[in-house]
PDB file of C-alpha atoms and ligand atoms in Angstrom:
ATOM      1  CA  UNK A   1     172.756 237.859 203.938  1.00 69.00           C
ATOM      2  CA  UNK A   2     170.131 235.551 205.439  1.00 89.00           C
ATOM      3  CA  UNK A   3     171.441 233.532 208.362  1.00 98.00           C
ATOM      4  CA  UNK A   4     169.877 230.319 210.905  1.00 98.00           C
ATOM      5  CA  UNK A   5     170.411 230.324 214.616  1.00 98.00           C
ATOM      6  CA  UNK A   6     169.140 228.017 216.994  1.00 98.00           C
ATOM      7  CA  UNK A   7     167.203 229.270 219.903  1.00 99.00           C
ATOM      8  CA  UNK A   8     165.678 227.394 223.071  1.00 99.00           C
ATOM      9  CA  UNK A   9     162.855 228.616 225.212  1.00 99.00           C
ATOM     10  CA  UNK A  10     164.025 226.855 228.108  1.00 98.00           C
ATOM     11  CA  UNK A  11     161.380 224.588 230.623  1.00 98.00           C
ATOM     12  CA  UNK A  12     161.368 228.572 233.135  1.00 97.00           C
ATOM     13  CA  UNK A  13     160.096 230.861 230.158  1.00 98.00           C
ATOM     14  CA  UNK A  14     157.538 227.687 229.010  1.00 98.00           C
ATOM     15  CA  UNK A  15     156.389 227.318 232.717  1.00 98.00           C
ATOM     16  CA  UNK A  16     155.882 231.290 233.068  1.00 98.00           C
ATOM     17  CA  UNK A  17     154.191 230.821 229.948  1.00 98.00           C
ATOM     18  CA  UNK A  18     156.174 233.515 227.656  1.00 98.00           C
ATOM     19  CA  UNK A  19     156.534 231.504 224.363  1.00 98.00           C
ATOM     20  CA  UNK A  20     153.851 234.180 223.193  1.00 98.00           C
ATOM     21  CA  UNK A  21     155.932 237.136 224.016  1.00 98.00           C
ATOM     22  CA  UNK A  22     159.011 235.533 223.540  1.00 98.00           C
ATOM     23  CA  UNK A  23     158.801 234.902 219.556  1.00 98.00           C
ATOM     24  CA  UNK A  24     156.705 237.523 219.239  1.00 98.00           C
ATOM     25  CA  UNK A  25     160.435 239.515 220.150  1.00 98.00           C
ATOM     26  CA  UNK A  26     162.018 237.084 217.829  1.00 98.00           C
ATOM     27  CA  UNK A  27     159.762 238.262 215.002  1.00 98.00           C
ATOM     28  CA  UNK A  28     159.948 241.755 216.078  1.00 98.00           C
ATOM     29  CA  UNK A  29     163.676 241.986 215.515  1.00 98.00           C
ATOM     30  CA  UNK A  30     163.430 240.640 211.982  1.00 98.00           C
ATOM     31  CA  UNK A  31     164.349 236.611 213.738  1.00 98.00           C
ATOM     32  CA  UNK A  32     161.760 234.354 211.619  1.00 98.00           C
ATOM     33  CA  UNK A  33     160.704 230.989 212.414  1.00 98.00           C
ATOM     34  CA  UNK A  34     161.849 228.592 210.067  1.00 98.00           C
ATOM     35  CA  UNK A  35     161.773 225.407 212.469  1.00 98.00           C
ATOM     36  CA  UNK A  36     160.177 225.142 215.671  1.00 98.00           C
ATOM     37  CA  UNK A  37     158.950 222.298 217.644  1.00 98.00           C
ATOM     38  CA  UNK A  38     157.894 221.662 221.397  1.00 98.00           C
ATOM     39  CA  UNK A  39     159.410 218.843 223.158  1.00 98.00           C
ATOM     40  CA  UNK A  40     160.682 217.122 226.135  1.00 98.00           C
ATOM     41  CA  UNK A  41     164.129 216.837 226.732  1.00 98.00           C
ATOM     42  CA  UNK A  42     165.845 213.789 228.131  1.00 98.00           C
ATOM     43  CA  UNK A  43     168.576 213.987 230.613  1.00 98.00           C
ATOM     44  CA  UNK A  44     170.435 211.920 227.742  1.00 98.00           C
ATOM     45  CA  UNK A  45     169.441 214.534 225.056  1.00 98.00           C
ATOM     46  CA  UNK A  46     170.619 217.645 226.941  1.00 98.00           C
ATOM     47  CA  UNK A  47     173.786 216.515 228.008  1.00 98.00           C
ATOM     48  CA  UNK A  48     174.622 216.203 224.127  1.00 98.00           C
ATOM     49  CA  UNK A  49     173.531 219.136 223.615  1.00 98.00           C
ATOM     50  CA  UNK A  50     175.592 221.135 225.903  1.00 98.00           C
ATOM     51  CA  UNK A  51     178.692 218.221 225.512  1.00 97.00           C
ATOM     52  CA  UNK A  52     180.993 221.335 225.188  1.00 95.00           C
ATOM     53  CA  UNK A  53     180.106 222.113 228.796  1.00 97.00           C
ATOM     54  CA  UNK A  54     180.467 218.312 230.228  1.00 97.00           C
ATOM     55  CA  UNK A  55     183.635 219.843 232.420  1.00 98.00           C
ATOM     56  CA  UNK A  56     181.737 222.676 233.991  1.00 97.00           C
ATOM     57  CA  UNK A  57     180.713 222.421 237.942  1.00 98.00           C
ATOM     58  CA  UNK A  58     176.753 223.740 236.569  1.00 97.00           C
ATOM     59  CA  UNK A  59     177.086 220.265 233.963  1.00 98.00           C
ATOM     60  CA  UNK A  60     174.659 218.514 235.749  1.00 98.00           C
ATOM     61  CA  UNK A  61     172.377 220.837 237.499  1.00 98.00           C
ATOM     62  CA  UNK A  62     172.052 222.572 233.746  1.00 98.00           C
ATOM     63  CA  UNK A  63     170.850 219.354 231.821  1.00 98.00           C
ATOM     64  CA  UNK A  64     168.925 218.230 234.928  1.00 98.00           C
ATOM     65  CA  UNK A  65     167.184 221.575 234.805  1.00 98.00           C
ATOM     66  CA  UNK A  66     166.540 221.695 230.794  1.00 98.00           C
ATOM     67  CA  UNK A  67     164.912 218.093 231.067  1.00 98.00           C
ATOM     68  CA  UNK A  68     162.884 219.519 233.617  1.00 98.00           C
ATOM     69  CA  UNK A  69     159.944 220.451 231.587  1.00 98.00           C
ATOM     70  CA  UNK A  70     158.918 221.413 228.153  1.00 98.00           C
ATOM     71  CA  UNK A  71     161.024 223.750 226.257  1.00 99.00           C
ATOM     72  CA  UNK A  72     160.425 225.124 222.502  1.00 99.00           C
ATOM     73  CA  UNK A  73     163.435 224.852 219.972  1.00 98.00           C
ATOM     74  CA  UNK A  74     163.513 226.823 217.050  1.00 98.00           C
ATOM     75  CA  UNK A  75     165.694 227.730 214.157  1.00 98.00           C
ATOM     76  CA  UNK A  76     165.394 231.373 212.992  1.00 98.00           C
ATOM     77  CA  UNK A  77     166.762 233.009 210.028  1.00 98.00           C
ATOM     78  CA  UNK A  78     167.293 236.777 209.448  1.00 98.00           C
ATOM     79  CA  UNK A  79     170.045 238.580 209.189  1.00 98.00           C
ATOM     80  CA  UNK A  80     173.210 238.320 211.006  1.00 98.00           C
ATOM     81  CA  UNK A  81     170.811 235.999 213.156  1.00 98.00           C
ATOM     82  CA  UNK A  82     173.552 234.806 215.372  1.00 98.00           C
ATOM     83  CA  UNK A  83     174.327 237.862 216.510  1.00 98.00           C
ATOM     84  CA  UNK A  84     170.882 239.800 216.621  1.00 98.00           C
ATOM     85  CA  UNK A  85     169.497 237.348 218.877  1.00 98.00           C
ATOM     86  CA  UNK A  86     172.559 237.249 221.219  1.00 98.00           C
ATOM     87  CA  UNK A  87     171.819 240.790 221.661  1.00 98.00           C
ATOM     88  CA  UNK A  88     168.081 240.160 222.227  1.00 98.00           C
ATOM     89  CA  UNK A  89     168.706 237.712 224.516  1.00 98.00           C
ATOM     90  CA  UNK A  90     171.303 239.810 226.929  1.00 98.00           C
ATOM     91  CA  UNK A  91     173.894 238.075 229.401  1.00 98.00           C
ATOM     92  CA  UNK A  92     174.030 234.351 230.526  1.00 98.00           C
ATOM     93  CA  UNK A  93     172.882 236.293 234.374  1.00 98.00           C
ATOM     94  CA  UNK A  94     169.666 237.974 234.178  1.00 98.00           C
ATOM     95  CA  UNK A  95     170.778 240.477 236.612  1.00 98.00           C
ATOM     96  CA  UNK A  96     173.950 241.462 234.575  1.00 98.00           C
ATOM     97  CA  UNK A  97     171.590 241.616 231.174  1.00 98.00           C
ATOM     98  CA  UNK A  98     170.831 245.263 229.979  1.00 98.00           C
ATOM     99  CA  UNK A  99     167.269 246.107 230.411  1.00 98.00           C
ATOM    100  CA  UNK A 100     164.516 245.431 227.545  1.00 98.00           C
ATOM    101  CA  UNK A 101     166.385 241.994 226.890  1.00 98.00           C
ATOM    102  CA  UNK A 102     164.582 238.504 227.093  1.00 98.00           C
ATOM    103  CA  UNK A 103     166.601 237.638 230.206  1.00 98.00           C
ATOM    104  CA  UNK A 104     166.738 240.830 231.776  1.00 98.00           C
ATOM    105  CA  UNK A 105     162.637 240.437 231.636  1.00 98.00           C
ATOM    106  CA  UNK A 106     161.770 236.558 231.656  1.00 98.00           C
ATOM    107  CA  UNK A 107     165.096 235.435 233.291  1.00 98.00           C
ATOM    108  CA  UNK A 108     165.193 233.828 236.407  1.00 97.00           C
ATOM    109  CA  UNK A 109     168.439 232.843 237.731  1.00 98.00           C
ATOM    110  CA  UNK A 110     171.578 232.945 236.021  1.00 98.00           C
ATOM    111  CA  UNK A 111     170.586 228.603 235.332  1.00 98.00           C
ATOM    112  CA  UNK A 112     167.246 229.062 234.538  1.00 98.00           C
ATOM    113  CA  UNK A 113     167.860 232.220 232.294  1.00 98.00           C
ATOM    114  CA  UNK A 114     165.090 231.737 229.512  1.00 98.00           C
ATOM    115  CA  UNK A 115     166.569 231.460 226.483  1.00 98.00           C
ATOM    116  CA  UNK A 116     168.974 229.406 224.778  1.00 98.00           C
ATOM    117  CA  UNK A 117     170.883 231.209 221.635  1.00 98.00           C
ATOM    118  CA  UNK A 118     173.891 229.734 219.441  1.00 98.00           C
ATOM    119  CA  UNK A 119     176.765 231.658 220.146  1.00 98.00           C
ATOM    120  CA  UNK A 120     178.902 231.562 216.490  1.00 98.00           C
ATOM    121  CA  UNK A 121     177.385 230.952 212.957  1.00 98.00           C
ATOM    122  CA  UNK A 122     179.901 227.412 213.039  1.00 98.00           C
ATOM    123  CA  UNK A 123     177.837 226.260 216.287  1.00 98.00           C
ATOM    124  CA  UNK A 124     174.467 227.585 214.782  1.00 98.00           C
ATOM    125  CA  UNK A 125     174.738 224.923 212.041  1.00 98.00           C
ATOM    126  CA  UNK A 126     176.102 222.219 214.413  1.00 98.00           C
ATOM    127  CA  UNK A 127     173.009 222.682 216.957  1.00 98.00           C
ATOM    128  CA  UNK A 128     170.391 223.043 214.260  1.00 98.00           C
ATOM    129  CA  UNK A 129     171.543 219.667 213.237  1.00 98.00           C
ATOM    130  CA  UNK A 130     170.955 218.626 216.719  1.00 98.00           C
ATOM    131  CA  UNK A 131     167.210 218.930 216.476  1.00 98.00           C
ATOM    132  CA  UNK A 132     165.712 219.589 213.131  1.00 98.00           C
ATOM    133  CA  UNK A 133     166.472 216.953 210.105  1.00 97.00           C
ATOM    134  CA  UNK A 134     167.487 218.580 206.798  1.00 95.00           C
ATOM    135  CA  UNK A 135     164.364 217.236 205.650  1.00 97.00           C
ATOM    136  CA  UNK A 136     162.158 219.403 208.486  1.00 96.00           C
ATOM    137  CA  UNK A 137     163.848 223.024 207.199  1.00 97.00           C
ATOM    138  CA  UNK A 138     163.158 224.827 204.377  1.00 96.00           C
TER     139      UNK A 138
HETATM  140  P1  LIG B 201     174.995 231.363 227.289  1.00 60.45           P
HETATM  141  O1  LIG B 201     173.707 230.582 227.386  1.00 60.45           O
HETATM  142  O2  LIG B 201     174.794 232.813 227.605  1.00 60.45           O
HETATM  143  O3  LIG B 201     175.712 231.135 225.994  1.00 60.45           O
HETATM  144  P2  LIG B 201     176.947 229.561 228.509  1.00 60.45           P
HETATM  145  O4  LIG B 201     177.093 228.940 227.155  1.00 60.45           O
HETATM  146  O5  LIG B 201     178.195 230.018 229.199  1.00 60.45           O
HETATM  147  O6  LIG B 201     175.945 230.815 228.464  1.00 60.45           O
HETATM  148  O7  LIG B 201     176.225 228.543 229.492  1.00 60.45           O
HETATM  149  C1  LIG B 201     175.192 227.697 229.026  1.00 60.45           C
HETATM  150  C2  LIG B 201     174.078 227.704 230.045  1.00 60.45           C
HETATM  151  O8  LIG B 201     174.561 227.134 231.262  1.00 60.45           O
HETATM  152  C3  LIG B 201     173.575 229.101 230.468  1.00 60.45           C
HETATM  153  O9  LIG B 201     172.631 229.659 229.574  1.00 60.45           O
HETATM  154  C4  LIG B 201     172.959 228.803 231.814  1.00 60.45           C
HETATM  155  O10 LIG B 201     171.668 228.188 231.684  1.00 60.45           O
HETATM  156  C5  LIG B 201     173.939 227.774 232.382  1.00 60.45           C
HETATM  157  N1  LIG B 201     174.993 228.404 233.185  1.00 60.45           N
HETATM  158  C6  LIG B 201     176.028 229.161 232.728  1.00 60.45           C
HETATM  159  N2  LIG B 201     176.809 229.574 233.747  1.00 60.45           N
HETATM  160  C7  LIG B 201     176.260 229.065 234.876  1.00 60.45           C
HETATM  161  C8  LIG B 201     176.606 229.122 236.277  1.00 60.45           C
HETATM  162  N3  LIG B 201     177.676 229.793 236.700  1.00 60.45           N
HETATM  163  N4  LIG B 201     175.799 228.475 237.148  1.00 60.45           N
HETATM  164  C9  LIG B 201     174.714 227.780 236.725  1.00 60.45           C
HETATM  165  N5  LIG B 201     174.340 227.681 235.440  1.00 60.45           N
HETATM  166  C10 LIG B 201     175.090 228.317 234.521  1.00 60.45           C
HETATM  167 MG1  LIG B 202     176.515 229.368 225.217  1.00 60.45          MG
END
């Protein structure tokens, strides 16, 4: 069954200039485009976005960091979305992530790790909602 999952090329993988290569993976593993916009995030914007972090000692330095630069958020749907990209995308470290995977290539530190991917189909839905109206999906 078809499935959404929000992903973020984060302000590293923009700067590096992998968007190309990045959703050309998502594609590749059957992850399609559905929503998918460019943007800027505020400091204001990022913190809500990662809210369920607020606690962690990396709070700030992580929403400083993804209103840094551009990034590219998109919804994808394919199936069993949330998990396919979790597996494309490897672990949070780059250096722990099993080779082939977007962080394991494109990853710079274990912050400024490339990718953003939802990490349940519950939060999927909630962060999709974050960025892209009902109106803007299909
Ligand atoms: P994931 O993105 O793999 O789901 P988390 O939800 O645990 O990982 O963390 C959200 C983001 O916070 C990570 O992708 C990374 O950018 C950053 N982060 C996580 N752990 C650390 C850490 N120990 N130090 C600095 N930044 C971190
Ligand atoms: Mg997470």
């Amino acid at each position: 069954m078809a499935e959404r999952t929000l992903a973020i090329i984060k302000p590293d993988a923009v700067a590096k200039h992998a968007i190309g290569d990045i959703t050309r993976r998502y594609e590749a593993a059957g992850l399609y485009p559905v929503g998918m916009r460019m943007m800027q995030l505020s400091k204001a914007c990022a913190e809500g976005f990662y809210a369920v972090h607020r606690e962690r000692p990396f709070f700030n330095d992580l929403t400083t960091y993804m209103s840094s630069g551009p990034v590219v958020v998109l919804t994808l749907e394919g199936s069993d979305a949330v998990k396919k990209n979790r597996d494309l995308m490897g672990a949070t470290d780059p250096k722990k992530a099993d080779a082939g995977t977007i962080r394991a290539d494109h990853g710079a530190s274990i912050e400024a790790n490339a990718v953003h991917g939802s990490d349940s189909v519950e939060n999927a839905q909630i962060e999709i909602r974050y960025f892209f109206a009902e109106s803007e999906l299909p």
